[in-house]
Coordinates of C-alpha atoms and ligand atoms in Angstrom, one line a residue:
M1 CA -55.5 -59.2 -1.1
C2 CA -53.7 -61.4 -3.0
G3 CA -52.6 -63.6 -5.9
I4 CA -53.6 -66.5 -7.6
V5 CA -52.4 -68.3 -10.4
G6 CA -53.2 -71.7 -11.6
Y7 CA -52.2 -74.3 -14.7
T8 CA -52.7 -77.4 -15.6
G9 CA -51.6 -78.7 -19.4
G10 CA -48.9 -80.3 -20.9
R11 CA -45.6 -78.7 -18.7
Q12 CA -44.6 -79.2 -15.4
A13 CA -47.0 -76.9 -13.6
A14 CA -44.9 -75.4 -10.6
P15 CA -42.6 -73.8 -12.6
V16 CA -45.4 -72.2 -14.9
I17 CA -47.1 -71.4 -11.0
L18 CA -44.6 -69.2 -9.4
D19 CA -43.1 -67.7 -12.5
G20 CA -46.7 -66.6 -13.0
L21 CA -46.7 -65.2 -8.6
T22 CA -43.9 -63.0 -9.5
K23 CA -45.8 -61.2 -12.2
L24 CA -48.6 -60.9 -8.9
E25 CA -46.1 -59.9 -6.1
Y26 CA -47.5 -56.2 -6.2
R27 CA -51.2 -58.0 -4.7
G28 CA -49.7 -59.6 -1.4
Y29 CA -46.3 -60.2 -0.7
D30 CA -45.6 -61.7 3.2
S31 CA -46.3 -65.0 2.6
A32 CA -46.9 -67.8 -0.5
G33 CA -48.0 -70.8 -1.6
I34 CA -48.8 -74.1 -4.3
A35 CA -50.4 -76.7 -3.9
V36 CA -49.8 -80.1 -7.1
S37 CA -51.8 -82.7 -7.6
N38 CA -48.6 -85.3 -8.5
K39 CA -48.0 -88.4 -10.2
S40 CA -49.5 -90.5 -8.1
G41 CA -52.4 -88.6 -7.8
N42 CA -52.0 -87.1 -4.1
I43 CA -51.7 -83.2 -3.3
D44 CA -48.5 -81.9 -2.5
I45 CA -48.6 -78.6 -0.3
V46 CA -45.6 -76.3 0.0
K47 CA -46.4 -73.6 2.0
A48 CA -42.9 -70.3 3.0
K49 CA -43.5 -66.7 5.3
G50 CA -42.2 -64.3 3.5
K51 CA -41.5 -62.8 0.0
L52 CA -42.3 -65.5 -3.3
Q53 CA -38.7 -65.7 -2.8
V54 CA -38.1 -67.7 -0.4
L55 CA -40.9 -70.4 -2.1
C56 CA -38.7 -70.3 -4.9
K57 CA -36.1 -71.4 -2.9
V58 CA -37.2 -74.1 -0.9
T59 CA -39.1 -76.0 -4.0
H60 CA -35.8 -74.5 -6.3
N61 CA -38.1 -72.9 -8.6
G62 CA -40.7 -75.5 -8.3
E63 CA -38.7 -78.4 -9.7
N64 CA -38.6 -80.5 -6.7
L65 CA -42.4 -80.7 -7.3
D66 CA -43.8 -83.0 -9.7
G67 CA -47.2 -83.1 -11.5
F68 CA -48.7 -81.2 -14.0
C69 CA -51.6 -79.4 -12.5
G70 CA -51.5 -76.7 -9.9
I71 CA -52.7 -73.6 -8.4
G72 CA -50.2 -70.8 -6.6
H73 CA -50.7 -68.2 -4.0
T74 CA -49.1 -64.7 -3.4
R75 CA -50.2 -63.4 0.3
W76 CA -51.6 -60.0 2.1
A77 CA -52.7 -60.7 5.1
T78 CA -56.1 -59.7 6.1
H79 CA -57.5 -62.9 8.7
G80 CA -54.4 -63.9 10.3
E81 CA -51.0 -62.7 10.8
P82 CA -48.1 -63.7 8.0
S83 CA -47.1 -67.3 9.1
E84 CA -46.8 -70.7 7.3
N85 CA -49.7 -72.2 8.8
N86 CA -51.7 -69.3 7.3
A87 CA -50.4 -69.0 4.1
H88 CA -52.0 -70.2 1.4
P89 CA -53.0 -73.1 -0.1
H90 CA -55.5 -74.6 2.6
C91 CA -56.9 -77.8 2.2
N92 CA -59.6 -80.5 4.2
E93 CA -59.1 -82.9 6.3
D94 CA -57.1 -85.7 4.3
N95 CA -55.8 -83.2 2.1
T96 CA -58.3 -84.2 -1.3
I97 CA -59.7 -80.8 -1.5
V98 CA -57.3 -77.6 -1.3
A99 CA -58.0 -74.3 -2.6
V100 CA -56.4 -70.7 -2.8
H101 CA -58.1 -67.9 -2.3
N102 CA -58.2 -63.7 -3.0
G103 CA -61.0 -61.8 -1.5
I104 CA -63.0 -62.0 2.0
I105 CA -65.5 -63.9 3.3
E106 CA -67.5 -61.5 5.2
N107 CA -69.6 -64.2 7.5
Y108 CA -66.7 -66.5 7.9
V109 CA -67.6 -67.1 11.7
P110 CA -71.1 -68.0 11.7
L111 CA -69.8 -70.7 8.9
K112 CA -66.5 -71.2 10.8
E113 CA -68.8 -72.2 14.0
K114 CA -71.6 -74.3 12.0
L115 CA -68.6 -76.8 10.2
I116 CA -67.2 -76.8 13.5
R117 CA -70.5 -78.1 14.7
R118 CA -70.6 -80.4 12.0
G119 CA -67.0 -82.1 14.0
Y120 CA -64.5 -80.3 11.2
K121 CA -61.0 -78.9 13.0
F122 CA -59.6 -75.9 11.6
Y123 CA -55.7 -75.4 12.0
S124 CA -55.8 -71.7 11.0
E125 CA -57.0 -68.2 11.3
T126 CA -58.2 -67.7 8.2
D127 CA -60.9 -67.6 6.6
T128 CA -59.8 -69.4 3.3
E129 CA -59.6 -72.4 5.3
V130 CA -63.4 -72.2 6.2
A131 CA -63.8 -71.6 2.4
T132 CA -61.9 -74.3 1.4
K133 CA -63.9 -76.9 4.5
L134 CA -67.5 -75.5 3.0
V135 CA -66.5 -77.1 0.1
D136 CA -65.2 -79.9 1.4
Y137 CA -68.9 -80.2 3.3
Y138 CA -71.0 -79.3 -0.1
Y139 CA -68.9 -82.0 -2.0
K140 CA -69.0 -84.9 0.6
K141 CA -72.2 -83.2 1.2
Y142 CA -73.8 -84.1 -3.2
N143 CA -70.5 -86.0 -5.0
D144 CA -70.5 -83.5 -7.6
P145 CA -67.4 -80.4 -7.6
L146 CA -69.4 -77.8 -9.4
R147 CA -72.5 -78.1 -7.1
A148 CA -70.4 -77.7 -3.8
L149 CA -68.3 -74.9 -6.0
T150 CA -72.6 -73.4 -5.9
E151 CA -73.0 -74.1 -2.8
F152 CA -70.3 -72.3 -1.7
A153 CA -71.5 -68.9 -3.0
L154 CA -75.1 -69.3 -2.0
H155 CA -73.6 -69.5 1.6
A156 CA -70.5 -67.6 1.4
R157 CA -70.6 -63.7 1.6
G158 CA -68.2 -61.4 0.7
S159 CA -65.6 -61.2 -2.0
Y160 CA -63.6 -64.9 -3.4
A161 CA -61.4 -65.8 -6.3
L162 CA -61.5 -69.4 -5.1
A163 CA -59.3 -71.5 -7.6
V164 CA -59.5 -76.1 -6.5
L165 CA -58.2 -78.6 -7.1
Y166 CA -59.8 -82.0 -6.1
K167 CA -57.8 -84.8 -5.9
D168 CA -61.3 -86.3 -7.7
Y169 CA -60.4 -84.2 -10.2
P170 CA -57.2 -84.8 -11.4
G171 CA -55.4 -82.5 -13.9
E172 CA -58.1 -79.9 -13.5
I173 CA -58.4 -76.7 -11.8
F174 CA -62.3 -75.3 -10.9
A175 CA -62.7 -72.0 -10.4
I176 CA -65.2 -69.6 -9.4
R177 CA -65.4 -65.6 -8.2
K178 CA -66.9 -63.0 -6.8
D179 CA -66.0 -59.6 -6.6
S180 CA -62.5 -60.0 -6.7
P181 CA -60.6 -60.5 -10.5
M182 CA -59.9 -63.7 -12.3
V183 CA -58.9 -63.9 -15.7
V184 CA -58.7 -67.4 -17.8
G185 CA -56.2 -68.1 -20.5
Y186 CA -55.7 -71.4 -22.7
T187 CA -53.2 -72.5 -25.4
D188 CA -53.1 -75.9 -27.0
G189 CA -52.1 -78.1 -24.7
G190 CA -53.2 -76.1 -21.2
A191 CA -55.2 -73.7 -19.3
Y192 CA -53.8 -71.2 -16.8
L193 CA -56.3 -68.9 -14.1
A194 CA -55.0 -65.9 -13.0
S195 CA -55.8 -62.7 -10.9
D196 CA -54.5 -61.1 -13.4
V197 CA -53.3 -60.4 -17.1
P198 CA -49.6 -60.1 -16.6
A199 CA -49.4 -63.7 -14.5
I200 CA -50.0 -65.2 -17.3
L201 CA -48.5 -63.2 -20.2
K202 CA -45.7 -65.4 -21.4
Y203 CA -47.5 -68.7 -21.7
T204 CA -51.1 -67.0 -23.9
R205 CA -52.9 -63.7 -24.4
N206 CA -56.2 -65.7 -25.5
V207 CA -57.6 -65.2 -22.4
Y208 CA -61.6 -64.8 -20.6
Y209 CA -62.5 -62.3 -18.2
T210 CA -64.8 -64.1 -15.7
D211 CA -68.8 -63.1 -14.4
N212 CA -69.7 -63.4 -10.9
Y213 CA -70.3 -66.4 -10.1
E214 CA -69.1 -68.1 -12.8
I215 CA -66.9 -71.3 -12.5
S216 CA -64.1 -71.8 -14.8
R217 CA -63.4 -75.7 -15.4
L218 CA -59.5 -75.7 -16.5
S219 CA -58.1 -79.2 -17.7
A220 CA -55.4 -79.9 -20.6
N221 CA -58.6 -80.1 -23.4
G222 CA -59.4 -76.6 -22.8
V223 CA -61.4 -74.4 -20.2
K224 CA -65.6 -74.5 -19.6
F225 CA -67.8 -72.6 -18.0
Y226 CA -71.2 -73.2 -15.8
N227 CA -73.5 -70.7 -14.6
L228 CA -75.4 -71.1 -10.8
D229 CA -77.4 -74.1 -12.0
R230 CA -74.2 -75.6 -13.3
E231 CA -75.4 -75.1 -16.5
E232 CA -72.5 -75.0 -19.6
T233 CA -72.0 -71.1 -21.3
E234 CA -71.2 -69.6 -23.7
K235 CA -68.0 -67.0 -23.3
Q236 CA -66.6 -64.6 -25.2
P237 CA -62.9 -64.9 -25.6
S238 CA -60.5 -61.6 -25.2
V239 CA -57.0 -61.2 -27.1
I240 CA -54.2 -58.8 -25.3
T241 CA -52.5 -56.8 -27.1
W242 CA -50.3 -55.6 -24.5
D243 CA -46.6 -55.9 -25.3
A244 CA -45.2 -58.7 -22.6
E245 CA -42.3 -56.5 -21.4
A246 CA -44.7 -53.8 -21.1
A247 CA -44.9 -55.7 -17.8
E248 CA -41.1 -56.6 -16.7
K249 CA -38.2 -53.6 -15.6
G250 CA -37.6 -53.1 -18.9
G251 CA -33.9 -51.4 -17.7
F252 CA -34.8 -49.7 -14.6
E253 CA -33.7 -50.7 -11.2
H254 CA -36.9 -50.2 -11.0
F255 CA -40.6 -50.4 -10.9
M256 CA -41.6 -46.8 -9.8
L257 CA -39.0 -45.3 -12.0
K258 CA -39.7 -46.8 -15.6
E259 CA -43.0 -46.1 -14.8
I260 CA -42.4 -42.8 -14.1
H261 CA -40.3 -42.2 -17.2
E262 CA -43.4 -44.1 -19.4
Q263 CA -45.5 -41.2 -18.9
P264 CA -45.5 -38.7 -22.4
D265 CA -46.1 -42.3 -24.0
V266 CA -49.0 -42.9 -21.4
V267 CA -49.9 -39.4 -21.4
R268 CA -50.0 -39.0 -25.2
N269 CA -52.0 -42.6 -25.6
T270 CA -55.1 -41.8 -23.6
L271 CA -55.1 -38.4 -25.6
N272 CA -54.8 -40.6 -29.3
C273 CA -57.2 -42.7 -28.1
F274 CA -60.4 -39.8 -27.3
V275 CA -58.9 -37.6 -29.8
R276 CA -59.1 -37.7 -32.9
D277 CA -58.6 -34.7 -35.9
G278 CA -58.5 -31.9 -32.9
E279 CA -62.1 -32.9 -31.5
I280 CA -63.1 -34.9 -28.4
D281 CA -63.9 -38.1 -29.3
F282 CA -66.3 -40.5 -26.3
G283 CA -67.7 -42.8 -28.7
E284 CA -66.8 -45.9 -26.9
L285 CA -68.1 -44.4 -24.1
N286 CA -71.7 -45.1 -23.8
L287 CA -72.2 -41.9 -23.1
S288 CA -74.3 -39.0 -25.8
D289 CA -73.7 -35.4 -26.0
E290 CA -77.4 -35.4 -24.9
D291 CA -76.2 -36.5 -21.4
F292 CA -73.7 -34.5 -21.3
K293 CA -75.8 -31.9 -21.3
N294 CA -78.8 -32.9 -19.2
F295 CA -76.2 -34.0 -15.9
D296 CA -76.7 -31.3 -13.4
S297 CA -74.0 -31.7 -11.3
V298 CA -71.2 -34.4 -11.6
I299 CA -70.4 -36.1 -8.3
I300 CA -66.2 -37.8 -8.8
T301 CA -65.7 -39.8 -6.3
G302 CA -62.2 -42.8 -5.7
C303 CA -59.1 -44.0 -3.4
G304 CA -55.7 -43.0 -2.2
S305 CA -54.7 -41.2 -5.6
A306 CA -57.5 -41.2 -7.7
Y307 CA -59.2 -39.2 -4.8
H308 CA -56.6 -36.7 -5.3
V309 CA -57.1 -36.9 -9.5
G310 CA -60.9 -36.4 -8.4
V311 CA -59.5 -33.4 -6.9
V312 CA -57.9 -31.8 -9.7
A313 CA -60.9 -32.6 -11.7
Q314 CA -63.4 -30.3 -9.2
Y315 CA -61.2 -27.5 -9.9
V316 CA -60.6 -27.8 -13.4
I317 CA -64.8 -29.3 -14.8
E318 CA -66.0 -26.2 -12.4
D319 CA -64.0 -23.3 -14.5
L320 CA -64.6 -24.9 -17.5
A321 CA -68.1 -26.1 -17.7
R322 CA -69.6 -24.1 -15.1
I323 CA -71.3 -27.5 -13.7
P324 CA -71.0 -28.2 -10.0
V325 CA -68.3 -31.1 -8.7
R326 CA -67.9 -33.1 -5.7
V327 CA -65.2 -34.8 -4.6
E328 CA -65.7 -37.9 -2.6
I329 CA -63.4 -40.2 -0.6
A330 CA -65.7 -43.6 -1.7
S331 CA -64.6 -44.8 1.9
E332 CA -67.0 -42.3 3.3
Y333 CA -69.4 -41.9 0.5
R334 CA -70.3 -45.8 0.8
Y335 CA -71.8 -45.1 3.9
R336 CA -73.5 -41.3 3.5
N337 CA -76.7 -41.0 2.2
P338 CA -76.4 -37.3 -0.1
V339 CA -79.3 -35.7 -1.3
L340 CA -79.6 -36.2 -4.5
T341 CA -81.2 -35.0 -7.7
G342 CA -81.0 -38.1 -9.8
K343 CA -79.7 -36.2 -12.5
E344 CA -76.1 -36.6 -11.3
L345 CA -72.8 -38.1 -13.3
L346 CA -70.4 -40.2 -10.9
V347 CA -67.9 -40.6 -11.5
V348 CA -65.7 -43.0 -10.3
I349 CA -61.6 -43.1 -10.5
S350 CA -59.5 -46.8 -9.8
Q351 CA -56.7 -47.6 -11.7
S352 CA -56.8 -52.0 -10.7
G353 CA -61.0 -51.3 -10.6
E354 CA -61.1 -53.2 -7.9
T355 CA -61.1 -51.2 -4.8
A356 CA -63.7 -52.9 -3.0
D357 CA -64.5 -48.8 -1.0
S358 CA -64.8 -47.3 -5.0
L359 CA -66.8 -50.5 -6.0
A360 CA -69.2 -50.0 -3.3
A361 CA -69.2 -46.5 -3.8
L362 CA -70.4 -47.0 -7.1
R363 CA -73.1 -50.0 -6.3
E364 CA -74.3 -47.5 -3.8
M365 CA -75.4 -44.7 -6.5
S366 CA -76.2 -47.2 -9.2
A367 CA -79.4 -48.3 -7.0
K368 CA -80.2 -44.7 -6.7
G369 CA -80.8 -44.4 -10.0
I370 CA -77.6 -42.7 -11.1
K371 CA -75.9 -42.8 -13.6
S372 CA -72.4 -43.7 -13.7
L373 CA -68.6 -43.3 -15.5
A374 CA -65.3 -45.3 -14.5
V375 CA -62.4 -44.0 -15.0
V376 CA -60.2 -47.2 -14.9
N377 CA -56.9 -48.7 -16.2
V378 CA -57.4 -52.8 -15.9
V379 CA -59.9 -53.7 -18.1
G380 CA -62.5 -55.9 -17.4
S381 CA -62.7 -55.2 -14.2
S382 CA -65.1 -55.2 -11.2
I383 CA -65.7 -51.4 -11.3
A384 CA -65.2 -51.4 -15.4
R385 CA -67.8 -53.9 -15.3
A386 CA -70.8 -52.6 -12.9
A387 CA -69.8 -48.7 -14.6
D388 CA -72.6 -47.6 -16.6
A389 CA -69.9 -46.2 -19.2
V390 CA -66.4 -47.0 -18.9
F391 CA -63.4 -44.8 -20.0
Y392 CA -59.9 -47.0 -20.4
T393 CA -57.2 -45.5 -19.4
K394 CA -54.2 -46.8 -21.1
A395 CA -51.6 -46.8 -18.3
G396 CA -50.8 -50.4 -19.8
P397 CA -50.2 -52.9 -16.7
E398 CA -49.0 -50.8 -13.0
I399 CA -46.5 -52.8 -10.7
S400 CA -45.0 -49.9 -8.4
V401 CA -47.0 -49.8 -5.3
A402 CA -47.4 -46.1 -5.6
T403 CA -49.1 -45.0 -8.3
T404 CA -47.4 -42.8 -10.9
K405 CA -48.1 -43.3 -15.1
A406 CA -51.8 -44.8 -14.2
Y407 CA -52.0 -41.2 -12.1
S408 CA -51.0 -39.2 -15.2
A409 CA -53.1 -41.1 -16.8
Q410 CA -56.6 -39.9 -15.0
L411 CA -55.6 -36.7 -15.0
I412 CA -55.8 -36.8 -19.0
A413 CA -59.3 -38.2 -18.7
V414 CA -60.6 -35.9 -16.2
Y415 CA -59.2 -32.9 -18.0
L416 CA -60.9 -34.6 -21.3
L417 CA -63.7 -34.9 -19.5
A418 CA -64.0 -31.4 -18.5
L419 CA -63.3 -30.1 -22.2
K420 CA -66.3 -32.1 -23.4
L421 CA -68.8 -31.5 -20.9
A422 CA -67.4 -27.6 -21.4
K423 CA -68.1 -27.8 -25.1
V424 CA -71.4 -29.7 -25.5
R425 CA -73.1 -26.6 -22.4
K426 CA -71.1 -24.3 -24.7
T427 CA -69.1 -22.4 -21.7
I428 CA -66.4 -22.2 -23.9
T429 CA -66.3 -20.8 -27.2
E430 CA -64.5 -23.7 -30.2
N431 CA -61.3 -21.8 -29.8
R432 CA -60.5 -22.1 -26.2
Y433 CA -61.6 -25.5 -26.9
K434 CA -59.2 -25.9 -29.2
G435 CA -56.5 -24.1 -27.8
F436 CA -56.9 -26.4 -24.7
L437 CA -56.6 -29.5 -27.1
K438 CA -53.1 -27.9 -28.0
E439 CA -52.0 -27.7 -25.3
L440 CA -53.0 -30.7 -23.9
A441 CA -51.1 -32.4 -26.8
T442 CA -47.2 -30.4 -25.3
L443 CA -47.8 -32.4 -21.6
P444 CA -45.4 -35.7 -23.3
E445 CA -42.8 -33.3 -24.2
K446 CA -43.2 -31.0 -21.5
I447 CA -43.0 -34.2 -19.3
S448 CA -40.0 -35.8 -21.2
G449 CA -38.3 -32.4 -20.4
I450 CA -38.2 -32.5 -16.2
L451 CA -37.3 -36.9 -16.9
G452 CA -34.3 -35.6 -18.7
N453 CA -33.5 -33.1 -16.0
K454 CA -34.1 -36.0 -13.0
S455 CA -30.5 -35.4 -11.8
E456 CA -31.6 -31.7 -10.6
I457 CA -34.3 -33.5 -7.8
Q458 CA -32.1 -36.9 -7.1
K459 CA -28.9 -33.5 -6.0
F460 CA -32.3 -32.1 -4.2
A461 CA -33.7 -35.5 -2.7
S462 CA -30.1 -35.8 -1.4
E463 CA -29.8 -32.9 1.0
M464 CA -33.1 -33.6 2.0
M465 CA -33.3 -37.6 3.3
D466 CA -32.6 -37.0 6.9
R467 CA -36.0 -34.4 7.6
K468 CA -38.4 -35.4 9.4
D469 CA -41.4 -33.2 8.1
V470 CA -42.2 -32.0 5.1
F471 CA -44.8 -29.6 4.5
F472 CA -46.3 -29.6 0.8
I473 CA -48.5 -26.0 0.0
G474 CA -50.1 -24.7 -2.7
R475 CA -53.5 -23.3 -3.1
G476 CA -56.0 -24.1 -6.1
I477 CA -55.0 -27.2 -8.4
D478 CA -51.3 -26.6 -6.8
Y479 CA -53.7 -27.8 -3.3
A480 CA -54.4 -30.7 -5.2
T481 CA -50.9 -31.1 -6.3
C482 CA -49.7 -30.8 -3.1
I483 CA -52.0 -33.4 -1.9
E484 CA -50.6 -36.2 -4.4
S485 CA -47.3 -35.1 -3.8
S486 CA -47.4 -36.0 0.3
L487 CA -48.9 -39.0 -0.7
K488 CA -46.0 -39.7 -2.6
L489 CA -43.8 -39.1 -0.3
K490 CA -44.9 -40.9 2.9
E491 CA -45.5 -44.0 1.2
I492 CA -42.4 -45.0 0.3
S493 CA -39.6 -42.7 1.8
Y494 CA -41.6 -43.0 5.1
I495 CA -41.1 -39.7 6.2
H496 CA -43.8 -38.1 7.8
S497 CA -45.8 -35.5 5.3
E498 CA -48.4 -33.0 5.2
A499 CA -49.9 -31.3 2.4
Y500 CA -52.2 -28.5 3.5
A501 CA -54.5 -25.5 1.1
A502 CA -52.0 -22.8 1.5
G503 CA -54.0 -20.3 3.6
E504 CA -55.4 -22.8 5.8
L505 CA -51.7 -23.9 7.8
K506 CA -52.1 -20.3 9.6
H507 CA -56.2 -21.8 11.4
G508 CA -53.2 -24.7 13.9
T509 CA -50.9 -26.4 12.2
I510 CA -48.0 -24.0 11.4
S511 CA -47.3 -24.3 15.2
L512 CA -45.5 -27.7 13.8
I513 CA -43.1 -25.6 11.6
E514 CA -39.9 -25.9 13.6
N515 CA -36.1 -24.7 12.6
G516 CA -35.2 -26.7 9.3
T517 CA -38.3 -28.3 8.6
L518 CA -38.9 -28.5 4.7
V519 CA -41.7 -26.0 3.0
L520 CA -42.3 -27.1 0.0
G521 CA -44.1 -24.7 -1.9
I522 CA -46.2 -25.8 -5.0
L523 CA -46.7 -22.2 -7.5
T524 CA -48.1 -22.1 -11.0
Q525 CA -51.4 -21.1 -10.8
N526 CA -51.0 -17.1 -11.5
S527 CA -53.4 -15.4 -9.4
L528 CA -52.8 -17.2 -6.2
V529 CA -48.9 -16.9 -6.3
E530 CA -48.3 -13.8 -4.2
K531 CA -51.1 -15.2 -1.6
T532 CA -48.9 -18.7 -1.4
I533 CA -45.6 -16.7 -1.6
S534 CA -46.7 -14.9 1.4
N535 CA -47.8 -18.2 3.7
L536 CA -44.2 -19.3 2.4
K537 CA -43.2 -16.8 4.1
E538 CA -45.4 -17.1 7.1
T539 CA -43.8 -20.3 7.6
E540 CA -39.5 -19.1 7.1
S541 CA -39.8 -16.4 9.8
R542 CA -41.0 -19.6 12.0
G543 CA -37.8 -20.8 10.9
A544 CA -38.8 -23.0 8.1
Y545 CA -36.6 -24.2 5.1
V546 CA -38.2 -23.3 2.6
A547 CA -38.6 -25.2 -1.0
V548 CA -40.6 -23.8 -4.2
L549 CA -41.2 -25.6 -7.3
A550 CA -42.6 -23.0 -10.1
T551 CA -43.3 -22.6 -13.0
E552 CA -40.5 -20.5 -14.9
D553 CA -42.7 -17.5 -15.5
V554 CA -43.6 -17.0 -12.1
A555 CA -42.4 -14.0 -11.2
G556 CA -41.5 -12.8 -7.6
I557 CA -40.0 -15.6 -5.4
P558 CA -38.1 -14.2 -2.9
A559 CA -34.1 -14.6 -3.5
N560 CA -33.9 -16.9 -0.2
F561 CA -36.1 -19.9 -1.2
R562 CA -34.3 -23.0 -2.6
K563 CA -35.9 -23.3 -6.2
L564 CA -36.0 -27.4 -6.7
F565 CA -37.6 -27.0 -10.3
S566 CA -38.3 -24.7 -12.9
L567 CA -41.1 -25.8 -14.5
P568 CA -42.3 -25.3 -18.2
G569 CA -44.6 -23.4 -18.6
V570 CA -48.2 -24.7 -19.0
D571 CA -51.8 -23.8 -18.8
G572 CA -52.8 -23.6 -15.0
H573 CA -55.1 -26.2 -15.4
F574 CA -52.8 -28.9 -16.8
S575 CA -49.8 -28.1 -14.3
A576 CA -50.4 -31.1 -12.5
S577 CA -49.4 -33.3 -14.7
I578 CA -45.5 -31.9 -15.1
A579 CA -45.7 -30.6 -10.9
V580 CA -46.4 -33.8 -10.1
V581 CA -44.1 -35.6 -11.8
V582 CA -41.5 -33.5 -10.3
M583 CA -43.0 -34.9 -6.9
Q584 CA -42.9 -38.3 -8.1
L585 CA -39.0 -37.8 -8.1
F586 CA -38.4 -37.1 -5.0
A587 CA -40.0 -39.5 -3.7
Y588 CA -38.7 -42.0 -5.9
F589 CA -35.0 -40.8 -4.8
L590 CA -35.7 -40.1 -1.2
S591 CA -37.6 -43.5 -1.1
V592 CA -33.8 -45.4 -3.2
L593 CA -31.7 -43.1 -1.0
R594 CA -33.2 -44.4 2.4
G595 CA -32.8 -47.5 0.9
N596 CA -36.1 -48.6 1.3
D597 CA -38.0 -51.2 -1.3
V598 CA -39.5 -48.8 -3.5
D599 CA -41.6 -51.0 -5.4
K600 CA -42.9 -52.3 -2.5
P601 CA -43.3 -50.1 0.1
R602 CA -44.5 -51.6 3.6
N603 CA -47.7 -52.4 4.6
L604 CA -49.1 -52.1 1.6
A605 CA -49.9 -53.6 -1.5
K606 CA -51.7 -52.9 -4.7
S607 CA -55.0 -52.7 -4.8
V608 CA -57.1 -52.8 -2.1
T609 CA -59.8 -55.6 -2.3
V610 CA -60.8 -55.2 1.0
E611 CA -62.9 -52.4 3.3
Ligands
F6R701 C1 -50.7 -44.1 -4.2 C2 -51.9 -45.5 -4.7 C3 -53.3 -45.6 -4.0 C4 -54.6 -45.6 -5.3 C5 -55.7 -45.9 -4.5 C6 -56.6 -46.0 -5.2 O1 -50.1 -44.1 -4.6 O2 -51.7 -46.1 -5.3 O3 -53.8 -44.1 -2.8 O4 -55.0 -44.8 -5.5 O5 -56.0 -47.6 -3.0 O6 -56.2 -47.2 -5.8 P1 -57.3 -47.6 -7.5 O7 -56.7 -46.9 -8.0 O8 -56.4 -48.9 -8.3 O9 -58.1 -48.0 -7.2

């Protein structure tokens, strides 16, 4: 998983490219590199291990590199350790073909062996060097820059967004993609290429989302597209409506904190787009009421936090719409041989729309004829394009690696799906339906209330900062909130934690409770709180320090339990939306207090486009 940027036009290329790469560091940040065609027609390459800043320093923010056409890359290692040698761009032997790549070439080993047999030598451990030399091989064979890329596509297996500079074609960038994102932008005097829109938003709002196996050819005069037969194709541009500010930190210390604070707006925006005049309007979804009536079950899949949204959805949809729901981890589901009736609705949840396992699970199911709905945040992403219908969450670009606002927007999507199914299938009355929609409209204000009192959570975090283990327990939807809370804590604070269905702890794991172990109980489900309180007491009697996150109307909480926060009252179906905000802040403050890199936690990257 990496970020790529390309530029050709009237400006000095390197500063534009480096500036674009800073917006893509969420895609990878263990090394970076840049290649620019200089005034004498040669291609200069500079690479540096470590964060992008190192490369910026070495090149004086790109000022040291002459030239008006170039490509750059920020890397998250897949093949070969993070090092200058393995960093992109990669080049052929005489430095006349230079490439950057995002994705994985699955058959790079046999390709490399074949190239070695033809006399090629390799200096790095990367699949990208193989890709570059494969392009070189076919370029030398056919003397055609487009043919070299189509041959590459015919021979390489896997995922790629590949951008190439040919010395013979100064001022031009050639690119091809398959299953890795690539967007192409243009202005009067130049053309841009990037893995994601924020990288080029400062320069242009006019973009093309490129398709699998489509070749883009960029020059200062404009952009052309070709298919695998090397025929020029027509393509519709899109206009980006995001505010450039939305991709910046906007005054907060970290993107994560900014994104946590954007949640009231995100929830409101997502609701406003799909609820009109007290009615859910799924007009843009390409699914009819008839479809919703005919599904006999719902299968939800995703990874990490997106999977956790599915767990919430399972409780809400089954309860309201009385239709069987299964939630499946995408990396498992893609290799399963499920028993299907053919009348299932597959819901794939993904912020990035590029997660390899989720995409593969979707493809497996589509091949079996199952109708799919993608809940995706990134417009034009691979999952959005592969699904039959798309619910675009309106979270805007999410930069922090740990998801917060996209998770919240996904929750809204699944609540609306539950209500839509319930209404069409007549499992709730019109009055209840209207009541639920009204209740949803109160969420932004309730979330704002929590954000306004975040110092309480900060104080609690400062008292807990030395804990080694934390257990989150709850039942029903509170259990679903626990698994997300635990993931948030682990990924950014690096504190070990477990999430357990409260009743399950005593079946083994309770042996890990020691004097002072923090056990956090989530109590928002009225019919289940007594049971969870009993489970909390069981841990307390084994030495746990118990704290609870409960809605204000929950009674019977023992006086000696620490109250982490009192949540505003909310219908139990939607309580995850407010409880999770407290837990996001708890994880955030612990991460800050422990001096971690909040937005870029170790070993993680924003979108996981590899298996
Ligand atoms: C956790 C987190 C990840 C993602 C997961 C799926 O904070 O961000 O667990 O939720 O990698 O990513 P998407 O939603 O892009 O498919």
